[in-house]
Coordinates of N, CA and C in Angstrom, one line a residue:
M173 N 84.1 81.3 111.0 CA 85.3 81.1 111.6 C 85.5 82.4 112.1
W174 N 84.9 83.9 111.9 CA 85.6 85.2 112.3 C 84.9 85.0 113.8
G175 N 83.9 84.7 114.1 CA 83.0 84.5 115.1 C 83.9 83.8 116.2
F176 N 84.7 83.0 115.7 CA 85.2 81.7 116.8 C 86.8 82.9 117.1
L177 N 87.1 83.2 116.2 CA 88.4 83.7 116.3 C 88.4 85.0 117.4
L178 N 87.3 85.9 117.1 CA 86.8 87.1 117.7 C 86.6 86.7 119.0
S179 N 85.8 85.8 119.2 CA 85.0 85.2 120.7 C 86.2 85.0 121.5
N180 N 87.6 84.8 121.0 CA 88.7 84.5 122.1 C 89.2 86.0 122.5
L181 N 88.9 87.1 121.9 CA 89.2 88.0 122.5 C 88.8 88.5 123.7
F182 N 87.1 88.4 123.6 CA 86.5 88.8 124.8 C 86.3 87.9 125.9
H183 N 86.3 86.2 125.2 CA 86.4 85.3 126.1 C 87.7 84.1 126.0
P184 N 88.9 84.4 126.8 CA 89.6 83.7 126.3 C 89.6 82.2 126.3
F185 N 89.9 81.5 125.4 CA 90.1 80.0 126.0 C 91.7 80.0 126.7
P186 N 91.7 78.7 127.3 CA 92.7 78.2 128.3 C 94.1 78.4 127.4
K187 N 95.1 78.9 128.4 CA 96.5 79.4 128.1 C 97.1 79.0 126.4
P188 N 96.9 77.1 126.4 CA 97.8 77.1 125.2 C 96.9 77.4 123.8
L189 N 95.6 76.8 123.9 CA 94.7 77.5 123.0 C 94.2 78.6 122.3
K190 N 94.5 79.6 123.2 CA 94.6 81.1 123.6 C 95.5 81.6 122.4
Y191 N 96.7 81.4 122.4 CA 97.6 82.0 121.8 C 97.9 81.5 120.5
F192 N 97.3 80.3 120.2 CA 97.1 79.2 118.7 C 96.4 80.4 118.4
I193 N 95.0 80.8 118.7 CA 94.4 81.4 118.5 C 94.4 82.4 117.7
D194 N 95.1 83.4 118.7 CA 95.8 84.9 118.7 C 96.2 84.6 117.3
V195 N 97.2 83.8 117.6 CA 97.8 84.0 115.8 C 97.2 83.9 114.9
A196 N 96.2 82.9 114.7 CA 95.2 82.5 113.4 C 94.5 83.6 113.2
L197 N 94.6 84.4 114.3 CA 92.7 86.1 114.0 C 94.3 86.9 113.5
F198 N 95.8 86.9 114.0 CA 96.1 88.1 113.3 C 96.6 87.6 111.8
F199 N 96.7 86.1 111.5 CA 97.1 86.0 110.3 C 96.2 85.8 109.5
M200 N 94.9 85.8 109.8 CA 94.1 85.9 108.9 C 93.3 87.3 108.5
V201 N 93.7 88.6 109.3 CA 93.5 89.7 109.4 C 94.6 89.8 108.3
V202 N 95.7 89.9 108.2 CA 96.6 89.9 107.3 C 96.6 89.4 106.1
M203 N 96.0 87.9 106.0 CA 95.8 87.7 104.9 C 94.7 88.2 104.0
H204 N 93.6 88.5 104.3 CA 92.7 88.9 103.6 C 92.6 90.6 103.6
G205 N 93.5 91.1 104.3 CA 94.2 92.4 104.1 C 94.3 92.9 102.9
L206 N 96.4 91.9 102.7 CA 96.9 91.4 101.6 C 96.2 91.2 100.4
Q207 N 95.0 90.4 100.4 CA 93.9 89.9 99.5 C 93.6 91.2 99.0
L208 N 93.0 92.3 99.4 CA 92.2 93.2 99.1 C 93.0 94.4 98.6
V209 N 94.5 94.6 99.2 CA 95.5 95.5 98.6 C 95.8 95.0 97.2
L210 N 96.0 94.0 96.9 CA 96.7 93.3 95.6 C 95.4 93.4 94.8
L211 N 94.2 93.2 95.0 CA 92.8 93.8 94.1 C 92.5 94.9 93.7
K212 N 92.9 95.8 94.7 CA 92.5 97.2 94.4 C 93.6 97.7 93.8
S213 N 95.2 97.2 93.7 CA 96.1 97.7 93.0 C 96.0 97.0 91.6
T214 N 95.8 96.0 91.3 CA 95.3 95.7 89.8 C 94.2 95.9 89.2
Q215 N 93.5 96.5 90.0 CA 92.1 97.1 89.7 C 92.3 98.4 88.4
P216 N 91.6 98.8 87.2 CA 91.7 99.7 86.6 C 91.1 100.7 87.2
K217 N 92.1 102.2 87.2 CA 91.2 103.4 88.0 C 89.6 103.6 87.6
D218 N 89.5 103.7 86.2 CA 88.3 103.4 85.9 C 87.0 103.0 86.5
Q219 N 87.2 101.4 86.8 CA 86.3 100.5 87.8 C 86.9 100.4 89.0
P220 N 86.2 101.5 89.8 CA 86.4 101.0 91.5 C 85.5 100.2 92.2
I221 N 86.0 99.6 93.4 CA 85.6 98.8 93.5 C 84.6 99.3 95.2
S222 N 83.5 98.7 95.1 CA 82.3 99.9 96.4 C 83.5 99.4 97.6
Y223 N 82.6 100.5 98.6 CA 83.2 99.7 100.0 C 82.4 98.6 100.4
W224 N 81.6 98.6 100.1 CA 80.7 97.3 100.8 C 81.3 96.2 99.8
Q225 N 81.5 96.3 98.6 CA 82.5 94.8 97.8 C 83.5 94.7 98.7
E226 N 84.4 96.1 99.2 CA 85.7 95.5 99.6 C 85.4 95.2 100.8
A227 N 84.3 95.3 101.7 CA 83.9 94.8 103.1 C 83.7 93.5 103.0
K228 N 82.9 93.1 102.0 CA 82.2 90.9 101.7 C 84.0 90.7 101.3
I229 N 84.6 91.5 100.6 CA 86.3 90.5 100.5 C 87.0 90.4 101.4
F230 N 86.8 91.4 102.3 CA 87.6 91.1 103.6 C 87.1 90.3 104.1
I231 N 86.2 90.1 104.5 CA 85.6 89.2 105.3 C 85.6 87.7 104.9
F232 N 85.0 87.4 103.8 CA 84.9 86.3 103.0 C 86.1 85.5 102.3
G233 N 87.3 86.8 102.2 CA 88.2 86.3 101.0 C 88.1 85.8 100.3
V234 N 88.8 84.4 100.0 CA 88.9 84.0 98.1 C 87.4 83.8 98.0
F235 N 86.7 83.1 98.7 CA 85.6 82.8 98.0 C 84.6 84.1 97.6
E236 N 84.6 85.3 98.5 CA 83.9 86.2 97.5 C 85.0 86.8 96.9
L237 N 85.9 86.4 96.3 CA 86.6 87.1 95.3 C 86.7 86.1 94.2
L238 N 86.3 85.2 94.4 CA 86.0 83.9 93.1 C 84.6 84.2 92.7
A239 N 84.0 84.7 93.2 CA 82.6 85.1 93.4 C 82.4 86.3 92.5
W240 N 82.9 87.2 93.0 CA 83.0 88.6 92.0 C 84.0 88.4 91.1
Q241 N 85.0 87.8 90.8 CA 85.8 87.5 89.6 C 84.5 86.7 88.7
K242 N 83.6 86.1 88.7 CA 82.9 85.5 87.8 C 81.8 86.4 86.9
K243 N 81.4 87.2 88.0 CA 80.3 88.3 87.7 C 81.1 89.7 86.7
Q244 N 82.5 89.7 86.8 CA 83.1 90.3 85.7 C 83.0 90.5 84.7
P245 N 82.7 91.4 83.7 CA 83.1 91.0 82.2 C 84.0 90.4 81.8
P246 N 84.8 89.7 80.6 CA 85.5 88.9 79.9 C 86.6 90.7 80.0
I247 N 87.7 90.7 79.7 CA 88.9 91.3 79.4 C 88.8 91.4 78.1
K248 N 88.9 92.4 77.1 CA 89.3 92.5 75.6 C 90.4 92.8 75.4
K249 N 91.1 91.6 74.5 CA 92.4 91.5 74.4 C 92.3 93.0 73.2
K250 N 93.4 93.3 73.0 CA 93.9 94.1 72.0 C 94.6 93.8 70.6

């Protein structure tokens, strides 16, 4: 999906489709960035996320976030 949206920047599609793809790219960048910011703000400070993991979450979005969540140990309740 990223490749399709980014290819529009270098080889634009015809006019009506170009604007739709530009909006879709902007929306995708904003939403994936917002996901990452929300995740980082809810993480405890003693368990920082690596930059590689942040990049994967930004690129793959909710799919990588769900896979990452399954790998995390359960939170112990007091």
